[in-house]
Structures are given as structure tokens and as C-alpha cells.
């Protein structure tokens, strides 16, 4: 695929507006989003810079997000509006995979959502997807270029893989996070920072009433990895939840027939494995595991009894150690604000003075004022001292951890030093070139990977003899097969309607023959309809007809006929009806001929019969193969087909094989 050139976007447009990265889409920034989703997205796009030639003629906007002011560093966020008419794939597979037939709530079945007229892509390109070509000329205002350059500009940005972030939101407010990539993609941002950006965008744009039942929901497929380790397995054992749970993403559905109770039991099974049993069973064949367990038992202030306790402590310890990008000196764990007016050298000097003052206290707790007074002998800038004292709490400086607490009696802030140079064996002669915090983090990551590999991922034959260890591969597989997560963004915010009326409406389609029999798979989610204070029933019908035509691709010729359950005249005021019922089901039909009703839903026409050995009876997005006799689809993994080379010329499911084996032989 031709690469899209975005190199010109690394620099701000001359005179263009830059938005703060960490504040983007927070409440009130860059604007207040007080409307419904489709209104809020239009409000946001008005602030962007229109772009051309990014996605085959689709409308696009760019936002310059400022990471640092000194030196000036920006990243580009692109929003691409993809009309269904211009899309190569009108149906959304992500909606299909997250859909469960067992859900009977009409507002929950994603596969039974109607196809929207538009969806919006949010893309932060990586260096690989923003390769340098002459396309930057267009961005910089230079119109010179060859026909080849123009052709290169028309590549489709949303079809490229490997972006730092790519999410899509349907016009109805439902969406999917397709990918995030952090430092391992040579990004200046960590994965959690990019995830924060996505979460702020979704939170800022959602704005649906709490009682509407049509809250904004976003799905993702959890394949996050860190240094070749699956994060959902590591975090599942440590916290009982996936890594994405810190942003509110929870179990949506599992692949290969995995259910939520199976997922919870798998996590509990691994979390509850006693460490003493691990040492007893593995200590004789693997001498490194007892050393690792003893190392962190000594460091923890609480006893570590189970594998869940151990992983929880190790990951919590990791959060208190310096990040890889800031390991330059002894005070590496002090996080400098980009607006900090002191140089790193002065901050480092102040930290050393404070640690020396605490060292003289001989491990006793010292009040903040006492530490500050002792340090002022060498550092006259009290503002600098206050900044460093605030930043040092429970962080590592050199061979010490600076502890901070509030005295339970005096309620005064106190500090104390904890010598951690003897925590690890063979860690003598610590130098400024290789600070202890960095070495400790490297050792910690090495230990986590070792436990992941030899306990969670690869069990020795000797360990598998024990019943409790035979359950680990099964439980780990269940956790890894739980990929589809969902976040419900709630609906605490209501649109600012002033003196207008707000009602909730959905539609019920009937066939064109004239009968009253419904032909719909499910009701669409209830939508908010805003009407003037003295609107009539006729006004409501017109507004519902307009709204659903603009919202859904298959309803572009939708005609409203009546309101179910109401025996009213068109001239009656809605104000009188709202007091009795604020939710309405409007009956209507599609005038346009030749429309297949199944084609207007995200799930489309799917006549595949899925009956896999794992128990799955729905498409979960995993690789499948169909039987050449009965056309039943099954997972390739479940029938032991590892790759394309192993696919047989004729595949028979186990049922058909059994039937053929019992056929009478021919004479």
C-alpha cells in the first residue's frame, strides 16, 4: 500500500492554533460540549484545520497538540469523516464481533444497530505511517509538485496500520478503539498517555441524557503487549482486571466460547496459587524462582502468600520507579513539570542537599519544616526547596527511598530515608552513570518476564505432573481469549435545551405491502429529539423523520406514519403528552424500493452456521474454516489448523467425519 506522507504535520502550520495535549477535550477545553454527540463532533471540527488529499477525497481536519513548550514539540491528530456512501466497507465488523444474541436489550445489540450515514476516524500517525514524501508541500502552502506527488497524496490514511492511535466513532455515538502504540513504536508518548487522550475525546463528546438508554459505548480488542508479554495476563493476575480497566473498559465478550464467569474463575485460579507450593514444586528444577520470590518477600512490608500477591506487588513497585525516558541522574524519579522554572541541574542539587540532611537524621522521621531549615543553609531559593520536597515523596534518590507521611498525632508532614542499597545481592559500587533506580527497574522487568515465561507461559514437564499446575495453561488461555472489552461512557450530561422540549424516540418499520407486521430485527436506540416548547404531534413526526434520515444510511427514504400507543391528532401539543410519556415509538416505512431490510444493519446478511467444538455459535472475529459437506464453520485453532499451510484441500467437521465413517462400505 502506498504510504501517506504526513511529515509536514510535525511542524505547526504558520499561524495555526496549537492545543495543549494534556488538556485537549477536558471540560471547557477547547470549548464546552453541551450538545448531543453528533452536535459535539461538529463543534470540535469547526476548530480544526481543514486538510485535503489525506483519504481519497474524504473531509479531514487536523489538530496540532502541544506536548512541550520548551523545546516546542507537537503531534498531529487527524479527524476524518467517512460517509457510508464513500466507504469500501459499509458494514462494521467490530460491531458484529461485540454483539451477543443473548442480549435482548435493544440498546445493547451492536450488530443490530443500523448503519449510520457517517463515522469519524481519530488518527495520530506514527513515524512509519507518516513517511517523508513531497506531500508536505501541500501542507506548507507550496502548490508545486508533479502528478506523481498528487497521486501519492490520495492514499487512504485510515487504511494504514501501525498508527499511534486509531479510533472510530459512529454518528450514533458508538465506537471502537482500533489501536494504540506507545514507546515501542518510537513514540514520544507512552501508551497510557495516548490512551488518556482517547478517553478524554470520548468523554468530552458523549453527552447523552442518563435516562435515554442510548449511552455512548466504545469497544476495543485487547492485544496489548509489553516486551513480548501479554498485558491482559499480567494485569489479570496482579489486579483481577485487564490493563485497560484503569480507563473503565470491562469484559465485553470472549472468543472461543469464553464467558464472563469462565474469565473470572480463570483469574481467581491463577491468583490463588500459593507461593510456598511454587517453591516446593519448582525449586528443585528451577533455582531462579525461589531467589526471585525471596527477593520480593524481603522488600514487601506485607507477607506475599499467593502468585496474585506477588505480581501485584511487583507491578506496584514498577510504578514507583523511574521511567525509561528520565534516567539521567540520581534524582531520576523526580518528575519535572514542563513549566518548571528551575533547570534539572538545580533540582538535582536541591535533591542531594535534602537527602544529605535526612541522612544526618539517622533514619528517624523529620518534620518538613526541619528538613527545609537544614537545606536552606545551602539552598537559598525557598521556592525550589518547596518544589523538590513536594516531588520527592516516596521516590528513589540514589541508594535511598525518600519516605513521606502525615504524622497521625501532630498532623505534620514528615520525611525519612530508607536505605535500599542492600535490597539486591551483588549491587555494590553504585555509580552516577548507572543509577540504582535504573538498575532496579531493569532487574524488576527481568524478574517479571522470567515468572511470566516459566509459570504463566511455559510450564516444565515436572510441574505439569501436579494437578494445580495443569490448570495454569488452561486458565491462562481463557484470559488470553478474553479480548473484546467495552466501556459505557454513561450519560450524566444532558444537552442544553433551554425552554425547549426533549423527548426520546425510536422507530418501528413495517413492510411496504401495507400490513402492520413489523419487519425489523430490533428497535434502534432511543434518540433525543429537541422540539420547540409549543410543538405539535405533527412537528414531532417531521423532526423524527428528518433526524432518522440524517442519522441512518438505510432510512434515507423513511416516512413517518403514526406514533404507537397514542390516539392523538396532529394538532395536539406535545407538551401535554410529555407529562404522561416522554418515550415514543414512531411507526413508519421505507419508500425506496429494492432495499433489503437486512442490509441496513451492521450485521448484514449472515447465513453462516457456526457450531464450534469450543461452544461458540457466533462470529467472534477469530479465524474459521467451513466444512465442505455441511457448511458449518469452526475455529481453525479448535480443529488444530495452525496456519495456511495446514489447511486441507477438503475439510470435514467431526460430525461429518463420524457419519462418513459409519456409512456401509460399497461392494
XYZ file of C-alpha atoms in Angstrom:
667
model
C 0.000 0.000 0.000
C 1.249 3.479 -0.838
C 2.396 5.285 2.280
C 0.741 8.547 3.241
C 3.112 11.438 3.739
C 2.474 13.350 6.937
C 5.965 14.625 7.593
C 4.866 18.186 7.088
C 2.496 17.913 10.032
C 5.356 17.566 12.518
C 5.618 21.324 12.439
C 2.817 23.677 13.239
C 1.163 25.490 10.442
C 2.407 29.046 10.368
C -0.116 31.000 12.391
C -2.118 27.845 13.168
C -3.554 27.178 16.591
C -1.925 24.656 18.907
C -3.876 22.862 21.637
C -2.419 21.556 24.874
C -2.087 17.779 24.648
C -2.901 17.009 28.287
C -5.896 19.355 28.367
C -7.380 18.523 24.949
C -11.098 17.630 25.311
C -11.148 18.201 29.047
C -14.295 20.040 30.239
C -14.299 23.502 28.689
C -11.226 22.938 26.530
C -11.092 23.775 23.725
C -14.839 24.501 24.101
C -17.788 23.311 26.169
C -19.526 20.325 24.591
C -23.121 20.773 25.733
C -24.974 19.046 22.931
C -25.522 15.517 21.704
C -22.694 13.540 20.137
C -23.429 14.424 16.518
C -23.608 18.099 17.540
C -20.440 17.969 19.658
C -18.346 16.406 16.905
C -19.353 19.218 14.538
C -18.421 21.775 17.205
C -14.976 20.191 17.534
C -14.390 20.058 13.774
C -15.023 23.793 13.479
C -11.826 24.314 15.481
C -9.684 22.077 13.268
C -7.681 22.976 10.184
C -9.283 21.534 7.034
C -6.979 19.172 5.132
C -7.142 17.725 1.639
C -5.778 14.637 -0.094
C -5.497 12.553 3.062
C -8.223 9.983 2.491
C -9.322 9.780 -1.113
C -11.376 12.932 -1.046
C -12.996 12.451 2.368
C -13.263 15.552 4.506
C -10.393 15.766 7.002
C -9.262 18.090 9.755
C -6.006 18.346 11.699
C -5.281 19.452 15.256
C -1.805 20.329 16.475
C -1.380 19.060 20.053
C 1.482 20.583 22.010
C 3.468 18.116 24.122
C 6.160 20.522 25.311
C 6.607 24.261 25.017
C 10.374 24.393 25.571
C 11.543 22.876 23.307
C 8.439 23.045 21.170
C 7.159 19.524 20.384
C 3.840 18.794 18.695
C 1.931 15.780 17.452
C -0.887 15.805 14.924
C -4.374 14.463 15.475
C -6.432 13.910 12.332
C -10.205 13.522 12.226
C -11.558 12.013 9.011
C -15.248 11.973 8.188
C -16.109 8.783 6.312
C -19.543 8.787 4.640
C -21.079 5.351 4.246
C -21.632 6.011 0.553
C -17.875 6.531 0.057
C -16.788 3.630 2.249
C -15.433 0.416 0.765
C -16.980 -1.462 3.714
C -20.421 -0.217 4.682
C -20.784 -2.807 7.473
C -18.680 -2.600 10.635
C -17.104 -5.906 11.639
C -16.226 -4.528 15.058
C -19.927 -4.038 15.820
C -20.589 -7.619 14.751
C -17.854 -9.119 16.922
C -19.009 -7.322 20.060
C -22.641 -8.342 19.533
C -24.197 -11.144 21.594
C -27.527 -12.751 20.688
C -28.235 -13.472 24.333
C -28.624 -9.731 24.943
C -32.271 -8.841 24.486
C -31.974 -5.149 25.363
C -32.375 -3.353 22.054
C -29.896 -0.658 23.067
C -27.138 -3.238 23.635
C -27.036 -5.320 20.464
C -24.315 -3.703 18.391
C -24.721 -5.992 15.410
C -28.385 -4.996 15.252
C -27.570 -1.301 15.150
C -28.483 0.333 11.896
C -25.650 1.544 9.677
C -25.050 5.252 10.257
C -24.622 7.768 7.459
C -21.179 8.738 8.784
C -18.397 7.635 11.048
C -15.421 9.630 12.253
C -11.841 8.354 12.428
C -9.426 9.795 15.004
C -5.831 9.138 13.923
C -2.466 10.007 15.463
C 0.102 8.743 12.921
C 3.349 7.045 13.886
C 6.683 7.689 12.178
C 6.103 4.644 9.981
C 2.701 5.875 8.790
C 3.962 9.417 8.320
C 6.863 8.693 5.994
C 8.614 11.687 4.392
C 7.441 12.419 0.831
C 6.800 15.647 -1.079
C 3.250 15.704 0.327
C 4.426 18.144 2.957
C 4.486 20.777 0.232
C 0.714 20.819 0.202
C 0.623 21.339 3.934
C 3.148 24.157 3.877
C 1.235 26.052 1.231
C 3.537 25.244 -1.713
C 1.465 24.243 -4.725
C 4.372 22.986 -6.800
C 4.555 19.243 -7.442
C 4.299 16.561 -10.059
C 1.361 14.353 -10.947
C 3.082 11.503 -9.093
C 3.098 13.595 -5.944
C -0.606 14.297 -6.317
C -1.305 10.596 -6.734
C 0.703 9.771 -3.627
C -1.358 12.256 -1.639
C -4.567 10.370 -2.343
C -3.617 7.319 -0.315
C -6.095 6.374 2.354
C -4.809 7.271 5.814
C -7.472 5.273 7.650
C -6.485 2.036 5.908
C -2.878 2.142 7.097
C -1.769 0.062 10.079
C 0.625 0.997 12.840
C -0.714 4.395 13.930
C -0.004 5.616 17.445
C -3.774 5.863 17.815
C -6.700 4.988 15.606
C -10.267 5.094 16.859
C -13.588 5.330 15.091
C -16.880 6.733 16.376
C -20.152 6.130 14.577
C -22.535 9.034 14.198
C -24.856 7.322 16.681
C -22.205 7.621 19.413
C -20.991 4.015 19.482
C -17.375 3.403 18.581
C -14.236 1.303 18.614
C -10.615 1.869 19.558
C -8.711 0.082 16.806
C -5.128 0.529 18.030
C -2.767 2.400 20.311
C 1.029 2.182 20.229
C 3.429 3.800 22.677
C 7.191 3.991 23.123
C 7.754 0.654 21.419
C 6.643 2.372 18.192
C 9.315 5.067 18.715
C 6.683 7.412 20.109
C 7.485 10.294 22.428
C 4.333 9.318 24.305
C 3.752 6.300 26.500
C 0.794 4.051 25.777
C -1.109 5.277 28.830
C -0.747 8.901 27.678
C -2.215 8.078 24.273
C -4.985 6.134 25.985
C -5.686 9.165 28.167
C -6.139 11.254 25.007
C -8.618 8.777 23.526
C -10.570 8.580 26.773
C -10.790 12.376 27.017
C -12.091 12.577 23.435
C -14.812 10.005 24.110
C -15.726 11.550 27.455
C -15.893 15.056 26.049
C -18.041 14.162 23.036
C -20.531 11.701 24.510
C -23.143 13.964 26.254
C -26.289 11.823 26.309
C -29.086 12.004 28.900
C -28.827 9.408 31.664
C -32.368 8.150 31.242
C -32.293 7.744 27.471
C -30.790 4.256 27.426
C -28.593 5.344 24.485
C -25.335 5.996 26.222
C -22.098 6.180 24.310
C -20.286 2.846 24.318
C -16.836 2.087 22.950
C -15.238 -1.292 22.354
C -11.661 -2.397 21.857
C -9.810 -5.614 21.146
C -7.196 -6.120 23.853
C -3.973 -7.360 22.253
C -1.712 -5.038 24.270
C 1.803 -6.363 24.857
C 4.815 -5.086 26.767
C 8.223 -6.541 25.932
C 6.594 -9.666 24.397
C 4.330 -10.184 27.457
C 0.527 -10.076 27.179
C -0.631 -7.260 29.452
C -4.088 -8.747 29.949
C -2.482 -11.833 31.506
C -0.007 -9.917 33.681
C -2.595 -7.396 34.885
C -5.262 -10.057 35.214
C -3.105 -11.968 37.692
C -1.994 -8.804 39.516
C -5.267 -6.862 39.681
C -8.017 -9.197 38.526
C -8.693 -6.879 35.580
C -7.123 -6.050 32.196
C -4.719 -3.146 31.714
C -7.492 -1.117 30.042
C -9.649 -1.325 33.172
C -7.936 1.796 34.532
C -9.989 3.688 31.930
C -13.179 1.777 32.703
C -13.068 -0.912 29.998
C -14.593 -4.201 31.169
C -15.452 -7.645 29.837
C -17.478 -7.394 26.631
C -17.293 -10.896 25.234
C -14.745 -13.657 24.949
C -13.507 -15.532 21.917
C -13.625 -19.318 21.539
C -16.752 -19.619 23.689
C -15.266 -17.894 26.757
C -17.904 -16.381 29.062
C -17.503 -13.848 31.853
C -17.853 -16.471 34.650
C -15.153 -18.552 32.948
C -12.916 -15.484 32.772
C -13.375 -14.643 36.453
C -12.733 -18.212 37.576
C -9.580 -18.414 35.437
C -8.174 -15.261 37.044
C -9.020 -16.478 40.555
C -7.410 -19.841 39.876
C -4.038 -18.331 38.930
C -4.163 -15.573 41.537
C -4.734 -18.076 44.329
C -1.743 -20.352 43.651
C 0.313 -20.423 46.917
C 3.925 -19.297 46.590
C 5.040 -21.994 49.015
C 3.682 -24.595 46.602
C 5.570 -22.965 43.745
C 8.831 -23.183 45.660
C 8.158 -26.767 46.696
C 7.291 -27.966 43.188
C 9.670 -25.880 41.099
C 12.540 -25.158 43.464
C 14.430 -28.344 42.721
C 14.294 -27.936 38.927
C 14.367 -24.141 38.684
C 16.657 -22.446 41.197
C 15.918 -18.912 39.949
C 12.240 -18.866 41.009
C 12.927 -19.268 44.785
C 15.534 -16.477 44.559
C 13.027 -14.142 42.896
C 10.317 -14.959 45.430
C 12.675 -14.374 48.364
C 13.867 -11.084 46.836
C 10.414 -9.523 46.816
C 9.334 -11.116 50.086
C 12.188 -9.191 51.696
C 11.150 -5.936 50.014
C 7.452 -6.130 50.827
C 6.175 -4.762 54.124
C 3.318 -7.300 53.929
C 3.669 -11.034 53.504
C 3.231 -12.323 49.961
C 1.309 -15.602 50.075
C -0.033 -16.141 46.554
C 1.001 -15.586 42.957
C -1.546 -12.781 42.753
C 0.054 -11.026 45.729
C 3.492 -11.328 44.144
C 2.522 -9.889 40.745
C 0.507 -7.116 42.387
C 3.500 -6.063 44.499
C 5.897 -6.185 41.539
C 3.687 -4.057 39.295
C 3.029 -1.563 42.080
C 6.775 -1.338 42.695
C 7.308 -0.674 38.989
C 5.009 2.362 39.105
C 7.232 3.957 41.789
C 10.453 3.509 39.842
C 11.816 5.975 37.254
C 10.538 5.799 33.718
C 12.955 4.766 30.983
C 12.889 8.213 29.408
C 14.040 10.021 32.528
C 17.028 8.039 33.840
C 19.817 10.536 33.743
C 20.837 11.165 37.336
C 20.261 10.187 40.942
C 17.062 12.150 41.173
C 15.558 10.384 38.166
C 12.254 9.739 39.869
C 11.534 13.457 40.290
C 9.011 14.334 37.615
C 9.702 17.759 36.163
C 6.728 19.784 35.028
C 7.217 21.249 31.563
C 6.543 24.675 33.085
C 9.174 24.201 35.844
C 11.296 27.356 36.044
C 14.343 25.586 37.521
C 16.905 23.737 35.478
C 17.358 19.963 36.017
C 20.813 20.655 37.441
C 19.435 22.937 40.168
C 16.673 20.465 41.000
C 19.259 17.684 41.262
C 21.433 19.781 43.565
C 18.486 20.581 45.842
C 17.537 16.903 45.981
C 21.053 15.941 47.031
C 21.058 18.561 49.790
C 17.698 17.335 51.136
C 18.854 13.696 51.105
C 22.061 14.668 52.940
C 20.007 16.463 55.592
C 17.796 13.415 56.053
C 20.828 11.111 56.184
C 22.123 13.042 59.209
C 18.823 12.339 60.978
C 19.845 8.641 61.152
C 16.614 7.087 59.874
C 14.241 8.948 62.176
C 11.187 10.816 60.944
C 11.877 14.546 60.447
C 9.259 17.252 60.012
C 9.057 19.073 56.699
C 9.966 22.373 58.343
C 13.062 20.862 59.949
C 14.255 19.419 56.637
C 13.559 22.713 54.891
C 15.506 24.712 57.507
C 18.520 22.376 57.266
C 18.547 22.592 53.465
C 18.262 26.401 53.424
C 21.829 26.629 54.707
C 22.940 25.519 51.224
C 19.923 26.399 49.028
C 18.627 29.926 49.380
C 15.749 29.567 46.920
C 12.830 28.522 49.130
C 10.568 28.060 46.115
C 12.974 25.478 44.705
C 13.094 23.670 48.061
C 9.303 23.573 48.288
C 9.088 22.177 44.754
C 11.621 19.423 45.401
C 10.111 18.476 48.775
C 6.742 18.109 47.085
C 8.238 15.963 44.307
C 10.388 13.689 46.458
C 7.704 11.901 48.454
C 8.065 8.088 48.200
C 10.600 8.302 45.388
C 14.066 6.869 44.923
C 17.162 9.093 45.009
C 20.466 7.285 44.676
C 20.576 4.414 47.176
C 17.654 5.715 49.224
C 13.877 5.876 49.106
C 12.550 9.157 50.467
C 9.502 8.253 52.546
C 6.792 10.817 53.300
C 3.834 10.619 55.681
C 1.465 12.732 57.752
C 2.115 12.247 61.458
C -1.079 10.681 62.857
C -0.801 12.709 66.075
C 0.579 16.107 65.098
C -0.833 16.028 61.523
C 2.531 17.417 60.360
C 4.196 16.262 57.131
C 7.337 14.207 57.865
C 10.189 12.675 55.871
C 12.518 9.745 56.426
C 15.209 7.903 54.431
C 15.142 4.177 53.752
C 18.435 2.620 52.665
C 17.707 0.184 49.839
C 21.255 -0.404 48.595
C 21.297 -3.849 50.233
C 17.964 -4.996 48.884
C 19.535 -6.838 45.959
C 22.642 -9.009 46.169
C 25.626 -8.049 44.002
C 24.598 -4.406 43.674
C 27.732 -2.795 45.116
C 29.650 0.198 43.773
C 26.580 2.046 42.533
C 27.589 4.900 40.279
C 26.013 8.048 38.934
C 26.366 6.718 35.402
C 24.140 3.717 36.247
C 21.778 4.964 38.989
C 20.235 2.460 41.342
C 16.708 3.244 40.219
C 17.531 2.271 36.647
C 19.268 -0.929 37.634
C 16.438 -1.868 39.948
C 13.850 -1.368 37.211
C 15.843 -3.478 34.766
C 16.085 -6.227 37.386
C 12.372 -5.948 38.127
C 11.372 -6.242 34.458
C 13.717 -9.190 34.085
C 12.087 -10.930 37.056
C 8.551 -10.245 35.804
C 9.430 -11.662 32.404
C 11.036 -14.735 34.000
C 7.939 -15.500 36.077
C 5.695 -14.834 33.078
C 7.679 -17.203 30.905
C 8.213 -20.133 33.271
C 4.985 -20.007 35.314
C 2.283 -18.439 33.153
C 3.526 -19.262 29.672
C 5.824 -22.287 29.745
C 5.469 -24.928 32.451
C 8.096 -27.602 32.863
C 7.031 -31.272 32.448
C 7.824 -31.836 36.123
C 5.434 -29.062 37.182
C 2.609 -30.342 34.995
C 2.501 -33.555 36.985
C 0.871 -31.618 39.823
C -2.833 -31.031 39.326
C -2.728 -27.353 40.298
C -0.101 -26.609 37.648
C -2.015 -28.377 34.892
C -4.747 -25.787 35.413
C -2.414 -22.843 34.708
C -2.209 -23.286 30.899
C -5.994 -23.691 30.693
C -6.690 -20.634 32.850
C -4.066 -18.551 31.027
C -5.608 -19.483 27.676
C -9.043 -18.345 28.867
C -7.639 -14.988 29.986
C -5.827 -14.506 26.674
C -9.018 -15.350 24.779
C -10.892 -12.538 26.549
C -10.132 -9.806 24.037
C -13.279 -7.763 23.430
C -13.744 -5.073 26.086
C -16.428 -2.374 26.397
C -16.713 0.915 28.212
C -20.075 2.547 28.862
C -19.402 6.271 28.985
C -22.535 6.905 30.981
C -24.861 9.799 30.429
C -24.641 12.249 33.277
C -24.623 15.199 30.889
C -27.844 16.491 29.339
C -27.979 18.770 26.323
C -28.655 22.426 26.992
C -32.205 22.726 25.674
C -33.310 25.915 27.420
C -37.095 26.238 27.241
C -37.414 23.626 24.521
C -38.868 20.149 24.942
C -36.768 16.978 24.934
C -38.347 13.628 24.099
C -36.867 10.213 23.347
C -37.890 8.485 20.155
C -37.174 5.303 18.279
C -38.824 3.857 15.187
C -40.630 0.698 14.134
C -40.576 -0.183 10.439
C -43.353 -2.020 8.671
C -43.262 -3.613 5.256
C -44.374 -1.867 2.096
C -47.305 -4.168 1.471
C -49.414 -2.231 3.918
C -49.701 -4.703 6.779
C -48.906 -3.739 10.344
C -46.445 -6.559 10.798
C -43.015 -5.272 11.776
C -40.009 -6.312 9.702
C -37.266 -5.008 11.992
C -34.672 -7.131 13.795
C -34.644 -4.747 16.751
C -35.558 -1.226 17.685
C -32.790 1.303 17.138
C -31.507 3.040 20.287
C -33.745 5.815 21.544
C -32.612 9.168 20.199
C -33.040 12.604 21.761
C -35.387 14.865 19.823
C -35.413 18.583 20.680
C -38.649 20.457 19.933
C -39.956 23.987 20.498
C -41.949 24.463 23.683
C -45.304 24.500 21.862
C -44.576 21.849 19.216
C -47.404 19.678 17.972
C -47.598 15.976 17.202
C -47.126 16.843 13.534
C -43.919 18.743 14.417
C -42.652 15.684 16.289
C -43.304 13.422 13.300
C -41.454 15.769 10.947
C -38.483 16.100 13.288
C -38.235 12.326 13.851
C -38.396 11.751 10.103
C -35.641 14.324 9.481
C -33.441 13.101 12.320
C -33.507 9.387 11.443
C -32.981 10.121 7.752
C -29.833 12.118 8.578
C -28.611 9.581 11.138
C -29.025 6.198 9.401
C -27.949 5.191 5.927
C -30.870 2.794 5.293
C -33.524 5.321 6.327
C -32.825 7.997 3.711
C -36.384 7.480 2.331
C -38.040 6.860 5.726
C -41.615 8.146 6.057
C -43.281 8.606 9.460
C -46.891 7.419 9.632
C -48.012 7.307 13.268
C -46.959 7.143 16.894
C -47.560 3.759 18.516
C -49.787 3.818 21.586
C -51.056 7.371 21.128
C -54.522 8.194 19.892
C -53.983 11.853 19.118
C -54.472 14.382 16.393
C -51.558 16.032 14.600
C -52.586 19.387 16.033
C -52.291 18.229 19.681
C -49.474 19.762 21.734
C -46.560 17.540 22.731
C -46.317 19.455 25.998
C -49.465 17.721 27.225
C -48.137 14.289 26.276
C -44.654 14.619 27.774
C -46.119 14.686 31.253
C -47.516 11.204 30.665
C -44.903 9.591 28.438
C -41.542 11.001 27.366
C -40.542 7.997 25.245
C -42.208 7.407 21.891
C -42.078 4.627 19.308
C -42.821 6.044 15.875
C -44.106 3.746 13.156
C -43.091 4.265 9.556
C -41.817 2.654 6.373
C -39.048 2.902 3.790
C -40.319 4.249 0.461
C -37.258 3.428 -1.638
C -37.701 0.143 -3.491
C -35.095 -2.586 -3.743
C -33.723 -2.150 -0.220
C -33.056 -5.393 1.609
C -34.007 -4.745 5.216
C -31.176 -6.977 6.465
C -28.608 -4.872 4.641
C -29.315 -1.739 6.672
C -27.990 -3.373 9.860
C -24.324 -3.655 10.830
C -24.526 -7.456 10.956
C -25.865 -7.545 7.384
C -26.972 -10.822 5.855
C -25.147 -13.630 7.574
C -26.339 -17.130 6.800
C -23.257 -18.811 8.230
C -23.903 -21.590 10.713
C -21.272 -21.537 13.471
C -21.052 -24.589 15.703
C -17.535 -24.973 17.042
C -16.086 -27.544 19.396
C -15.332 -24.762 21.919
C -19.028 -23.966 22.213
C -19.024 -20.795 20.115
C -22.102 -20.287 17.943
C -21.399 -16.711 16.812
C -18.727 -14.908 14.838
C -16.129 -13.648 17.310
C -13.622 -12.388 14.749
C -11.303 -15.365 15.072
C -10.049 -17.357 12.101
C -12.548 -20.013 10.926
C -12.989 -22.729 8.317
C -16.182 -24.279 6.941
C -16.985 -27.934 6.484
C -17.151 -28.890 2.806
C -20.221 -31.050 3.414
C -22.493 -29.299 5.945
C -21.055 -25.737 5.640
C -20.733 -25.430 9.413
C -17.967 -23.010 10.455
C -15.441 -23.822 13.176
C -12.310 -22.155 14.554
C -9.128 -23.289 12.847
C -7.447 -23.428 16.252
C -10.107 -25.740 17.621
C -9.663 -28.169 14.719
C -5.851 -27.957 15.031
C -5.112 -25.978 11.872
C -2.165 -23.801 12.862
C -1.516 -21.859 9.634
C -2.439 -21.579 5.968
C -0.055 -24.370 5.021
C -2.015 -26.798 7.202
C -5.402 -26.101 5.598
C -6.572 -29.332 3.928
C -7.969 -29.375 0.414
C -11.142 -30.918 1.811
C -12.160 -30.145 5.390
C -14.747 -32.182 7.241
C -16.093 -31.369 10.679
C -16.026 -34.114 13.308
C -19.748 -34.793 12.895
C -19.475 -35.381 9.145
C -16.347 -37.485 9.639
C -18.252 -39.627 12.124
C -21.191 -40.040 9.738
C -18.940 -40.991 6.826
C -17.039 -43.487 8.957
C -20.299 -45.296 9.765
C -21.564 -45.466 6.192
C -21.795 -49.004 4.824
C -18.881 -49.850 2.610
C -19.512 -50.196 -1.093
C -19.365 -53.682 -2.583
